[in-house]
XYZ file of C-alpha atoms in Angstrom:
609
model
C 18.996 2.696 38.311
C 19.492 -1.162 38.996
C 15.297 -1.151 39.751
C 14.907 0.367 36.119
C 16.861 -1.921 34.388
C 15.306 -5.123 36.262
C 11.766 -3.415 35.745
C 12.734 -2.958 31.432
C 14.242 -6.288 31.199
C 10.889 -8.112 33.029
C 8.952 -5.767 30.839
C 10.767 -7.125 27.928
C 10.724 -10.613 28.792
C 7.059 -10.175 29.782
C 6.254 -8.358 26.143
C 8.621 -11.380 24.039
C 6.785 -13.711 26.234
C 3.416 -12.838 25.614
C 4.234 -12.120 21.455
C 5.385 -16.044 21.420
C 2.090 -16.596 23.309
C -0.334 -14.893 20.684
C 2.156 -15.929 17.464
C 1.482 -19.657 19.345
C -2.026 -18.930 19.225
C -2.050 -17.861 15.855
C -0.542 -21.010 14.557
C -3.030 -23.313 16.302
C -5.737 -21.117 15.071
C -4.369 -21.060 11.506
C -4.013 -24.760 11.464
C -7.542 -25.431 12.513
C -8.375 -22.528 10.282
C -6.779 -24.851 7.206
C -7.484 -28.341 8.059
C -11.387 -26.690 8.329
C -10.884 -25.003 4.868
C -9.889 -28.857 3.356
C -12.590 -30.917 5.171
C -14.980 -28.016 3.674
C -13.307 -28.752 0.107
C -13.933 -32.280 0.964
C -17.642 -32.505 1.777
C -18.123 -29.836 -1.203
C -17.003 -32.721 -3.683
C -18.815 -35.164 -1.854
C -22.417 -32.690 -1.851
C -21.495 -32.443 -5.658
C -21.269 -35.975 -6.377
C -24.260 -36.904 -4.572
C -26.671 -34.152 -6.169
C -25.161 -35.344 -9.297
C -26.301 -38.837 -8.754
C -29.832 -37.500 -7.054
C -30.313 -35.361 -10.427
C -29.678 -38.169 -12.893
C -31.496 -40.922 -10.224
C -28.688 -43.379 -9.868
C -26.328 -44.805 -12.532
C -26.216 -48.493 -14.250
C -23.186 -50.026 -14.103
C -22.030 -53.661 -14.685
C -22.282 -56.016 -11.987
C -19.967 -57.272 -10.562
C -18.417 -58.897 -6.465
C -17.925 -55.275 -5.749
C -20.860 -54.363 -7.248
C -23.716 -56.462 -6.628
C -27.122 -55.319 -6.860
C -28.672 -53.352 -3.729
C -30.248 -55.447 -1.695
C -32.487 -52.893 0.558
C -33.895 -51.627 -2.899
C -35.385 -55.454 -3.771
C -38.656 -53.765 -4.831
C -36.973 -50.526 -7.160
C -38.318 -50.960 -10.785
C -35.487 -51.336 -13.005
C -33.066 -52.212 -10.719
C -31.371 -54.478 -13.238
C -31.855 -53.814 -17.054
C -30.229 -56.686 -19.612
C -28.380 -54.784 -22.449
C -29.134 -56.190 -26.378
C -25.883 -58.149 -25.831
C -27.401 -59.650 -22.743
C -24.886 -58.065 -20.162
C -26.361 -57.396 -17.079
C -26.999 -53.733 -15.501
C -27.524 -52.944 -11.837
C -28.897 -49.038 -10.642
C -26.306 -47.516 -8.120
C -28.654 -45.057 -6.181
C -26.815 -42.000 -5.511
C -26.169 -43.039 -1.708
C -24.633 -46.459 -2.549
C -22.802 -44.562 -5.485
C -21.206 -42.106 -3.206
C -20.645 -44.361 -0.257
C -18.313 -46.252 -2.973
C -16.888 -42.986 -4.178
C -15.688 -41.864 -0.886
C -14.414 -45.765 0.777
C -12.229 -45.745 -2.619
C -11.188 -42.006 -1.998
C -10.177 -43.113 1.854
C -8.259 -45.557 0.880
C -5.905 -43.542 -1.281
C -5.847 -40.381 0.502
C -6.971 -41.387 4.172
C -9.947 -38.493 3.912
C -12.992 -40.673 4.953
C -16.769 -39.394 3.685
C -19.629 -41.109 5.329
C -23.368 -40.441 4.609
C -25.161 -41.915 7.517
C -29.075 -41.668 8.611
C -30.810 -41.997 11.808
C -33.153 -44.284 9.244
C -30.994 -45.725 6.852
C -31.688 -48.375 4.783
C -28.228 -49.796 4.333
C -27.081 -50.937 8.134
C -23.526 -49.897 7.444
C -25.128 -46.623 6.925
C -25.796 -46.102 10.637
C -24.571 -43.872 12.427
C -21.645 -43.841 15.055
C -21.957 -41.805 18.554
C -20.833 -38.865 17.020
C -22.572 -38.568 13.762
C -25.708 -39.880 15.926
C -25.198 -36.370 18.224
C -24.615 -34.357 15.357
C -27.719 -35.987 13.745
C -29.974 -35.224 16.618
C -29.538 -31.845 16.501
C -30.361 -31.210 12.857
C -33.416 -32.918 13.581
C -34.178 -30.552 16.089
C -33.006 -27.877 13.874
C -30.336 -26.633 16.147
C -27.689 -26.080 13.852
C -27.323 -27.181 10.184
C -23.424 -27.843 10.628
C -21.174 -29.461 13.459
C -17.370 -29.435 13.328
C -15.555 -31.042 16.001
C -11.958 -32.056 16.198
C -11.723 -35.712 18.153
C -9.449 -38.834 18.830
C -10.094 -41.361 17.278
C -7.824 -45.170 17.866
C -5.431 -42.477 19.454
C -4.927 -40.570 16.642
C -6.425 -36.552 16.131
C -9.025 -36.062 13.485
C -11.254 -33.263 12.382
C -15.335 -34.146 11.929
C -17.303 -32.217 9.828
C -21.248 -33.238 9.231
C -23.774 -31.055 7.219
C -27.702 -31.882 7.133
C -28.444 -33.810 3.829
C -31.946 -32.265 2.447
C -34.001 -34.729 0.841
C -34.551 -33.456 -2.806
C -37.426 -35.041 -5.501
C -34.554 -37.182 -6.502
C -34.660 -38.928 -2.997
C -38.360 -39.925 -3.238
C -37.465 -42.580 -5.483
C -35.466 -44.614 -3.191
C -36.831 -43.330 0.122
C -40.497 -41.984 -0.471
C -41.320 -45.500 1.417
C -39.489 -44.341 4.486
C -41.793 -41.315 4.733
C -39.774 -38.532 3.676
C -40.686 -35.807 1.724
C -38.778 -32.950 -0.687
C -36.914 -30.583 1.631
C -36.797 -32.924 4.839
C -33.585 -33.438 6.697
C -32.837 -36.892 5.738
C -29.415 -37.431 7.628
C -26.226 -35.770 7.059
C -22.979 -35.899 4.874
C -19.601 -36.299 6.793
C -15.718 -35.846 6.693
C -13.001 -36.898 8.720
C -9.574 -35.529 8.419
C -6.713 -36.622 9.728
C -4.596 -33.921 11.660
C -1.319 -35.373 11.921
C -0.202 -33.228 8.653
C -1.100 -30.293 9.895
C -0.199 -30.728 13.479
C 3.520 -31.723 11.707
C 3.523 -28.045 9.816
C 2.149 -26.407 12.982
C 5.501 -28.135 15.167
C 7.816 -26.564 12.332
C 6.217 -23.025 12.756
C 5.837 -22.972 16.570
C 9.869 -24.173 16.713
C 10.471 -20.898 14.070
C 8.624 -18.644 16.942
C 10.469 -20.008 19.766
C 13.701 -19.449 17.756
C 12.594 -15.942 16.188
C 11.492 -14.704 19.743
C 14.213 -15.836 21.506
C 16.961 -14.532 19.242
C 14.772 -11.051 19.493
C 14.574 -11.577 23.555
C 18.271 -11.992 23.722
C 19.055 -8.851 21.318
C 16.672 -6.999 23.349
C 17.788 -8.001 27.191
C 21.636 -6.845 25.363
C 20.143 -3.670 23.956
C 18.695 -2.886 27.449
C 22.111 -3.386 29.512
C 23.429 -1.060 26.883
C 21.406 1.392 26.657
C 21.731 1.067 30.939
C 25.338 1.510 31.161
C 25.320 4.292 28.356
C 22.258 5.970 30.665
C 24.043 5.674 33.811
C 27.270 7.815 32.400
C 24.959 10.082 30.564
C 22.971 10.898 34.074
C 27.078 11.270 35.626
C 27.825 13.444 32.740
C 24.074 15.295 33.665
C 25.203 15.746 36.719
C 28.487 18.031 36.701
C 26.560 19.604 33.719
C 23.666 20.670 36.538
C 26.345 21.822 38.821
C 28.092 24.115 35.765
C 24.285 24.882 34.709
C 23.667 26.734 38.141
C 26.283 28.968 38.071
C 25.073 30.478 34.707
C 23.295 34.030 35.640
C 19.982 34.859 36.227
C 19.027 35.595 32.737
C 19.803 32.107 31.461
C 17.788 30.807 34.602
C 14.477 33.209 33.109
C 15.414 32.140 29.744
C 15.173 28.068 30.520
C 12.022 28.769 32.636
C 10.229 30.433 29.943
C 10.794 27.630 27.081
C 10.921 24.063 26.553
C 13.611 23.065 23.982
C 15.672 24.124 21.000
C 16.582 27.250 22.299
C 18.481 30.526 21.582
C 18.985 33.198 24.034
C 20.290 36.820 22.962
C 20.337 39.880 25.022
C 19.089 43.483 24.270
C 21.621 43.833 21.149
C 20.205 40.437 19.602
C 23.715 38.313 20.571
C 23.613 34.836 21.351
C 24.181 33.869 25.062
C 22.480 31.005 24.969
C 22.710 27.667 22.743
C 20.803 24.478 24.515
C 21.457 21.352 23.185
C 18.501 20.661 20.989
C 19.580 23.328 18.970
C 23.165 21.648 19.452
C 21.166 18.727 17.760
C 19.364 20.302 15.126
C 22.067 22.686 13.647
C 25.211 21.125 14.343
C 26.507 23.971 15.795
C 28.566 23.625 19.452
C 27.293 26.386 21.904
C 30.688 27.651 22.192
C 30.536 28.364 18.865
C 27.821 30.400 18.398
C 27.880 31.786 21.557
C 28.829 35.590 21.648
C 27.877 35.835 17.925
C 24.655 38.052 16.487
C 21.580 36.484 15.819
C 21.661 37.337 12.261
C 24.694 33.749 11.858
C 21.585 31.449 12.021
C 18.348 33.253 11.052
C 18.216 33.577 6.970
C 15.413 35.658 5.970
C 13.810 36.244 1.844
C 14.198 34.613 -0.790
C 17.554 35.792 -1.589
C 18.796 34.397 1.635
C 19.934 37.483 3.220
C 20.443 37.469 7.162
C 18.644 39.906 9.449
C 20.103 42.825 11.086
C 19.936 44.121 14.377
C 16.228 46.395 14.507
C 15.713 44.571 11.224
C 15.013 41.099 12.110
C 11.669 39.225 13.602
C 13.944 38.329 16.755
C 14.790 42.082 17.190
C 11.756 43.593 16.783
C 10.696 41.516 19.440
C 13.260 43.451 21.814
C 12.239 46.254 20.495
C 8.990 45.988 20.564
C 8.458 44.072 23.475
C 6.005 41.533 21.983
C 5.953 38.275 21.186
C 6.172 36.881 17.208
C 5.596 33.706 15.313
C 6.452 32.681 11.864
C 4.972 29.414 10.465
C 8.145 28.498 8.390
C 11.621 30.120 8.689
C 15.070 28.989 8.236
C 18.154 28.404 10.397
C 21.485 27.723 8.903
C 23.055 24.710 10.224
C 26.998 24.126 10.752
C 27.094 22.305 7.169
C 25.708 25.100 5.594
C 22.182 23.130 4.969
C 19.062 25.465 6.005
C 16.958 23.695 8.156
C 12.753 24.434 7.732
C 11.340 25.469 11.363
C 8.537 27.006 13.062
C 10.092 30.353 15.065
C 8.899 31.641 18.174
C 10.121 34.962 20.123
C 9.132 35.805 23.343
C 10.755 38.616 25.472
C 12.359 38.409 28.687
C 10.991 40.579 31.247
C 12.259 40.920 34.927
C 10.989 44.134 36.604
C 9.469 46.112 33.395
C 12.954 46.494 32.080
C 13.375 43.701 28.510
C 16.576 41.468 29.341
C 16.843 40.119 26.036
C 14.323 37.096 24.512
C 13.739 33.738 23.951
C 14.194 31.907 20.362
C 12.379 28.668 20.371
C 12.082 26.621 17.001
C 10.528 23.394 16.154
C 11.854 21.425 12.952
C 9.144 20.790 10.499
C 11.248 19.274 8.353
C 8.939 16.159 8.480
C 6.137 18.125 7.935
C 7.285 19.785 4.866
C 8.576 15.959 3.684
C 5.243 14.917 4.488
C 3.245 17.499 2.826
C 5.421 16.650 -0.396
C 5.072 12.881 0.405
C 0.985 13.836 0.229
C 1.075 16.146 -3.099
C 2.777 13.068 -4.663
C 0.324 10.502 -3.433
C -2.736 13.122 -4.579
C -0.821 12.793 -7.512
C -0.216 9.168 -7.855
C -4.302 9.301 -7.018
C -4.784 11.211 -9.678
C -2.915 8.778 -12.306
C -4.486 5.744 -10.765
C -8.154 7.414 -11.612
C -6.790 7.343 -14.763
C -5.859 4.449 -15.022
C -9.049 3.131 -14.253
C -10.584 5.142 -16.869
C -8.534 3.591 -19.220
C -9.165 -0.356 -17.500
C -13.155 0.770 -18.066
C -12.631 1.583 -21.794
C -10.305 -1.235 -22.394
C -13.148 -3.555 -20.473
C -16.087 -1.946 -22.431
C -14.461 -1.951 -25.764
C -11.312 -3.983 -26.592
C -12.565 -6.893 -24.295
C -16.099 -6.224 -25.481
C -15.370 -6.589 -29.072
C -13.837 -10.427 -29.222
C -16.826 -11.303 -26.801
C -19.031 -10.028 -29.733
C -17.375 -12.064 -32.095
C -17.465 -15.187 -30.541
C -20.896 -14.414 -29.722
C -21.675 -13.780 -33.525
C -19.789 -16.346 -34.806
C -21.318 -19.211 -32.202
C -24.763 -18.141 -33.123
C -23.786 -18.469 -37.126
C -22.882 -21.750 -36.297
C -25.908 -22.560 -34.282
C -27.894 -21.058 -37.471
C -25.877 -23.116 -40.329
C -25.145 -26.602 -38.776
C -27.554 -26.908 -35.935
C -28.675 -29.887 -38.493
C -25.621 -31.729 -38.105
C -25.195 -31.228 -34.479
C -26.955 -33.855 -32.074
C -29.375 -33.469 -29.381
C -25.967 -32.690 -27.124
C -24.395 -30.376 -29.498
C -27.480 -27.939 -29.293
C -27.417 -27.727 -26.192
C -23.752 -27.611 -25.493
C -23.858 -24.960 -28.420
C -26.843 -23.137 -26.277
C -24.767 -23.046 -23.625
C -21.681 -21.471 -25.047
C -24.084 -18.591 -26.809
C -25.295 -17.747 -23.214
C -22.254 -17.851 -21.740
C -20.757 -15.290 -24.028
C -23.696 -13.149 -23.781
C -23.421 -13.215 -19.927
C -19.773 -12.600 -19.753
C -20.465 -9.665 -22.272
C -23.448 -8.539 -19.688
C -21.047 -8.984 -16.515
C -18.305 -6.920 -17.824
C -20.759 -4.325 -19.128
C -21.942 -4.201 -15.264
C -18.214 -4.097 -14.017
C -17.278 -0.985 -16.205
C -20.559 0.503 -14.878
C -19.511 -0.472 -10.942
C -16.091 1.117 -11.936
C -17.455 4.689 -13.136
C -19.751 5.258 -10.529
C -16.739 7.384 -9.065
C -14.496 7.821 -11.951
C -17.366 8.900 -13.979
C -20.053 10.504 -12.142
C -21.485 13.734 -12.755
C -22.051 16.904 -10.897
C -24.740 16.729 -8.053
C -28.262 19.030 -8.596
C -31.577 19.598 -7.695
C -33.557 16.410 -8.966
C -37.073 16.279 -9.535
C -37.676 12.654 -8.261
C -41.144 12.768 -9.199
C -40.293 13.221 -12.857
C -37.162 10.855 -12.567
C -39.176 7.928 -11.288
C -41.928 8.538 -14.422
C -38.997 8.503 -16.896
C -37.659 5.243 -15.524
C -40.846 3.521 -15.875
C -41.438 5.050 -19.229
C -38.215 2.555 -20.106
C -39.814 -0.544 -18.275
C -42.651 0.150 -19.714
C -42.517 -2.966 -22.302
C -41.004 -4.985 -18.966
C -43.782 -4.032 -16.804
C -46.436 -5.395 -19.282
C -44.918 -8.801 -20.451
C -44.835 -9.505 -16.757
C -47.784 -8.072 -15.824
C -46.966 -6.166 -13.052
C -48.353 -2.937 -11.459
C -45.934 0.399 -11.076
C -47.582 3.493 -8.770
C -45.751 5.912 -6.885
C -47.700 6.802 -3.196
C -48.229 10.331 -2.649
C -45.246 12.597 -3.817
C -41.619 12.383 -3.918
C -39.760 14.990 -2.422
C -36.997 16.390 -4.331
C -33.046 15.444 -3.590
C -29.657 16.491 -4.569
C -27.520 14.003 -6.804
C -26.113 12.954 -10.216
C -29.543 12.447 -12.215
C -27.963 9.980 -14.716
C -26.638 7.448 -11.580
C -30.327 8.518 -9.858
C -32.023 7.322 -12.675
C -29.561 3.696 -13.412
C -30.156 3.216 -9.090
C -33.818 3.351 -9.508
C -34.338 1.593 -12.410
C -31.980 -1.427 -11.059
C -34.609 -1.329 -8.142
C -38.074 -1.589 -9.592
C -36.308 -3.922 -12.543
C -35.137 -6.295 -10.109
C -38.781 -6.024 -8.335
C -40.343 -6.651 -11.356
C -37.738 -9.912 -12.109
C -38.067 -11.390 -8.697
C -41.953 -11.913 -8.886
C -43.672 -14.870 -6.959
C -44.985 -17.534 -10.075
C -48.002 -17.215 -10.825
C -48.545 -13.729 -9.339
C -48.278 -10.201 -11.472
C -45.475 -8.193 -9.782
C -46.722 -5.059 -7.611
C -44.398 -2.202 -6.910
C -44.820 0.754 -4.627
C -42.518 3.611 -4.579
C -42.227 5.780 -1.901
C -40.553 8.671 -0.097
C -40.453 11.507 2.707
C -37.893 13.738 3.425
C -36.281 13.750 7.326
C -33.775 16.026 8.816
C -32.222 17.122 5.785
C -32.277 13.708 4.516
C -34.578 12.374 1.916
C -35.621 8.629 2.041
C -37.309 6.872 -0.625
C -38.350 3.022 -0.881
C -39.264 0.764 -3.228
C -41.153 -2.179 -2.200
C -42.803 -5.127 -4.023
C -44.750 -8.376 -3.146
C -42.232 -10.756 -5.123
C -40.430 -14.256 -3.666
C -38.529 -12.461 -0.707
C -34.941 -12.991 0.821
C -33.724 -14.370 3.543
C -32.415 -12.607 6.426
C -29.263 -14.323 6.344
C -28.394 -12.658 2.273
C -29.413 -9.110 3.280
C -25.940 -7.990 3.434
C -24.337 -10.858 1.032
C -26.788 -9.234 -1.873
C -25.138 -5.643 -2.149
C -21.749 -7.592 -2.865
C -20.502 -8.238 -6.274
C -21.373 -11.432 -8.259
C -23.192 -12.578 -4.881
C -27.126 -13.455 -5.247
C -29.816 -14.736 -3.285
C -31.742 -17.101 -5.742
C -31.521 -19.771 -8.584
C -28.793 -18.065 -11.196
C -30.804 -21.147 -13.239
C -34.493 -19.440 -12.607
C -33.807 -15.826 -12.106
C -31.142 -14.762 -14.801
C -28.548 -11.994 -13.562
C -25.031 -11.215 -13.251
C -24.854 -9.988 -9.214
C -23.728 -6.622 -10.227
C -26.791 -4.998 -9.891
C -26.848 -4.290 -6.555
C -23.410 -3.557 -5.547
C -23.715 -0.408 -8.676
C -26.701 0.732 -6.229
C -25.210 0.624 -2.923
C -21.990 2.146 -4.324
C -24.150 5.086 -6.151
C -26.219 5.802 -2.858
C -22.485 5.575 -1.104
C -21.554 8.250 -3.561
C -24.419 10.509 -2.562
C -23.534 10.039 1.359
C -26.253 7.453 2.020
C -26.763 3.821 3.553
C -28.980 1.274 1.595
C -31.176 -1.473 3.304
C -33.588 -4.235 2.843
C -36.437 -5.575 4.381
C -37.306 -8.917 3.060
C -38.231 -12.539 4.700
C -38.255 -15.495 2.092
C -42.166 -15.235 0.612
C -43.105 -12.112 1.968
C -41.686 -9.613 -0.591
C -38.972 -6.916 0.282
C -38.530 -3.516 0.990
C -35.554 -1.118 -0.603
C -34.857 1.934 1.552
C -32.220 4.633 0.613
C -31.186 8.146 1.284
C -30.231 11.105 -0.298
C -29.675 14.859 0.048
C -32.156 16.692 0.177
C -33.379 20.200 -1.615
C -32.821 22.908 0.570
């Protein structure tokens, strides 16, 4: 006994020991997990400012001692302009803009940005040991982001560095150093200091030491409880064995045949046996029930009535010398509850001649709960459903309708006073129309994504053949203003599915095909399919601008897209309605694409037969 309690308590300390160890880890991880997250937020507003500045090609400001103009741009046209009140102006390219942006940002907040070149212009520019690493490996295109945390003067920091690109907005500071649009010119970095977030990871990691060793001492008193309590029950088990093996024979058979929650009876169905699990279960002593007929406990019909001696399943087992089972009976328990349970009888046989049988029941108590437990979920299932419906209509129409009116009444505005708007007006007011109209598209697409389940119809034979000509018959006017090409290689074989979500999933596909066309080229679309081990897979592949490995999986995701939202319009809906429609049909949905080279759409579907 004193080996099992020194074997619980190391396996206690051992299991409280290695929780503190993993909640430790956890911490650490978090923390680097959120000072990451922030140096990302960081170098996201630094990106933004500088493509700003690239876009617009510098700014003019006044100069100034802070400001002077840049001296490694002496040749730059325009470098200074004199305003019509004679005040000078001096160009801040985007690099000395942002290198300003982010020493003023360090000093307030102690986040330091750098941009730094292994050719810059500006001296101060160059880069450190570290950024110089990091900087050699995006020129050998090893990675295209390093994060490192580091000391630095003693004190921990986090380093983030991203590749800077060069864009056409570059050129006009650095075409002389020999770069070109889409070069890696240098990089953009952060660095973070960690003391913050080493300060909130102390607090937590002093919580787990105190939360894990209140539990370890709760659980080291539970165990030398639960100890002494086991080493009197195991006395008490003891004398009980010695009583237990003076009980006859029968009992002996009866404990042999059976595990627990027991009843023995003899040939005239009275109790001489009561083991504790039915103790347990029914509240009744074994003294109490012992010497009593069967028919105290077992309840039988609806009415409750008890069974009688010849009358009963336990009875008839005596009688009859078989076994019986009943998948749900009940027992009446000392408090007069009835207890659900599972009944078993099994006869006791010693020498051809039937000694009496064996009552064994199991409480399903839980399994009734949890059966009711499930009918109320199905239930709850069933109103959530529901409630969707009713989010889709609200979405389609109650939304719907304000978006139409401040669509209509932006455009009468456009119509009536574009002539007393500015050059910035129109276009601000441009912008506002769109954005309407797009909002009024993406929730259109959501409410579609939503009733894929909630409103799908019943799955038959489709003919794709005819499907797929019906589809194009709607692209029709799309498929000439772009000038593409629509055939369909050999035939289609039939599937199984909801035609209406068939025909949205395969218009989505050669729409998007068509949309996604390389300039300059007419779009060409092939649609295909074969039918495989009860399967039926059909593709649709076209020669347009590709994707990159990388957004194969990011493209089925909602509002996620692989391209210029500013090019190729869209909501990123699209796509997710099509892989959740094939989902509905029991199929997988993939692409074959490289950037340039066109892709390939391949789904599955039941098929005919």
């Amino acid at each position: 006994m004193r080996a099992l309690i020194v074997g619980l308590l190391a396996g206690w300390s051992a299991l409280v020991g290695g929780s503190l160890a993993w909640n430790l880890h956890n911490e650490a991880r978090q923390t680097l997990d959120v000072a990451t997250r922030e140096a990302r937020v960081h170098f996201n507003k630094d990106y933004s400012f500088r493509r700003w500045g690239t876009r617009h090609g510098g700014v003019y400001v006044p100069i100034d001692e802070r400001t002077p103009p840049n001296p490694y741009l002496p040749d730059m046209a325009d470098r200074e302009v004199r305003l019509p009140s004679g005040r000078m102006l001096t160009l801040m390219n985007p690099a000395y803009m942002v290198r300003q942006m982010m020493d003023e940002f360090s000093d307030a907040y102690g986040v330091r940005g750098r941009i730094t070149s292994l050719r810059p212009l500006n001296p101060s520019n160059a880069p450190d040991p570290w950024e110089r690493a990091a900087l050699e490996k995006f020129a050998r295109f090893e990675v295209d982001e390093v994060l490192e945390l580091v000391t630095i003067d003693g004190q921990p920091q986090l380093r983030l560095m991203r590749a800077m690109i060069t864009e056409p907005g570059c050129l006009k500071c650095h075409a002389a150093q020999g770069y070109q649009a889409g070069d890696i010119r240098g990089g953009i970095g952060v660095t973070l200091p960690m003391d913050g977030f080493y300060a909130i990871q102390a607090k937590a990691e002093r919580a787990q030491f105190t939360t894990h060793g209140a539990i370890w001492v709760v659980g080291v008193a539970g165990i030398a409880f639960a100890g002494s309590r086991t080493r009197r029950r195991l006395e008490e088990e003891v004398e009980e064995d010695r009583q237990f093996r003076r009980l006859s024979h029968h009992n002996e058979l009866i404990l042999q045949s059976v595990g627990e929650g027991i009843v023995g009876i003899d040939p005239h169905c009275v109790i001489t046996f009561f083991n504790p699990a039915a103790e347990h279960l029914l509240g009744w002593s074994a003294d109490q029930v012992r010497g009593q007929g069967l028919s105290k406990l077992l309840l039988c019909g609806e009415g409750g009535d008890h069974f009688c001696p010849g009358d009963g399943k336990g009875c008839a087992t005596i009688h009859s010398g078989k076994a019986r089972q009943t998948s749900t009976e009940r027992l009446l328990c000392a408090d007069g509850r009835e207890l659900a349970v599972s009944l078993r009888t099994t006869p006791v046989v010693e020498d051809g001649e039937i000694l009496g049988a064996v009552v064994v029941f199991d409480d399903i108590s839980e399994r009734l709960e949890s059966e009711r437990l499930t009918g109320e979920l199905m239930e709850r299932l069933t109103r959530s459903n529901r409630d969707l419906q009713d989010f889709a209509y609200v979405v389609s129409h109650d939304l719907q309708e304000p978006l139409r009116m401040v669509s209509a009444y932006l455009g009468l505005i456009k119509r009536r006073y574009s002539d007393r708007l500015d050059k910035d007006g129109v276009e601000f007011m441009g912008f506002a129309v769109d954005g309407a109209q797009r909002m009024s598209r993406m929730i259109s697409d959501l409410v579609d994504l939503s009733r894929v389940e909630t409103r799908g119809g019943e799955f038959a034979p489709v003919d794709m053949n005819q499907l797929v000509a019906e589809v194009l018959v709607v692209l029709s006017l799309a498929i000439e203003e772009e000038g593409g090409q629509v055939r369909v290689e050999g035939t289609l074989p039939p599937a199984i599915g909801d035609r209406g979500q068939l025909i949205r999933l395969m218009q989505n596909l050669v729409a998007n095909a068509l949309k996604y066309r390389q300039p300059g080229q007419p779009a060409q679309v092939v649609i295909s399919g074969h039918q495989d081990d009860g399967r039926c897979f059909y593709s649709v592949a076209d020669n347009g601008i590709g994707i990159a490995p990388d957004n194969h999986q990011r493209i089925f995701v909602i509002f996620q897209r692989a391209c210029d939202g500013e090019v190729y319009s869209g909501t990123g809906v699209g796509l997710a309605v099509v892989k959740r429609i094939v989902e509905r049909h029991g199929g997988a949905i993939t692409v074959e694409s490289e950037v340039g080279q066109g892709s390939r759409f391949t789904f599955d579907l039941p098929a005919l037969g």
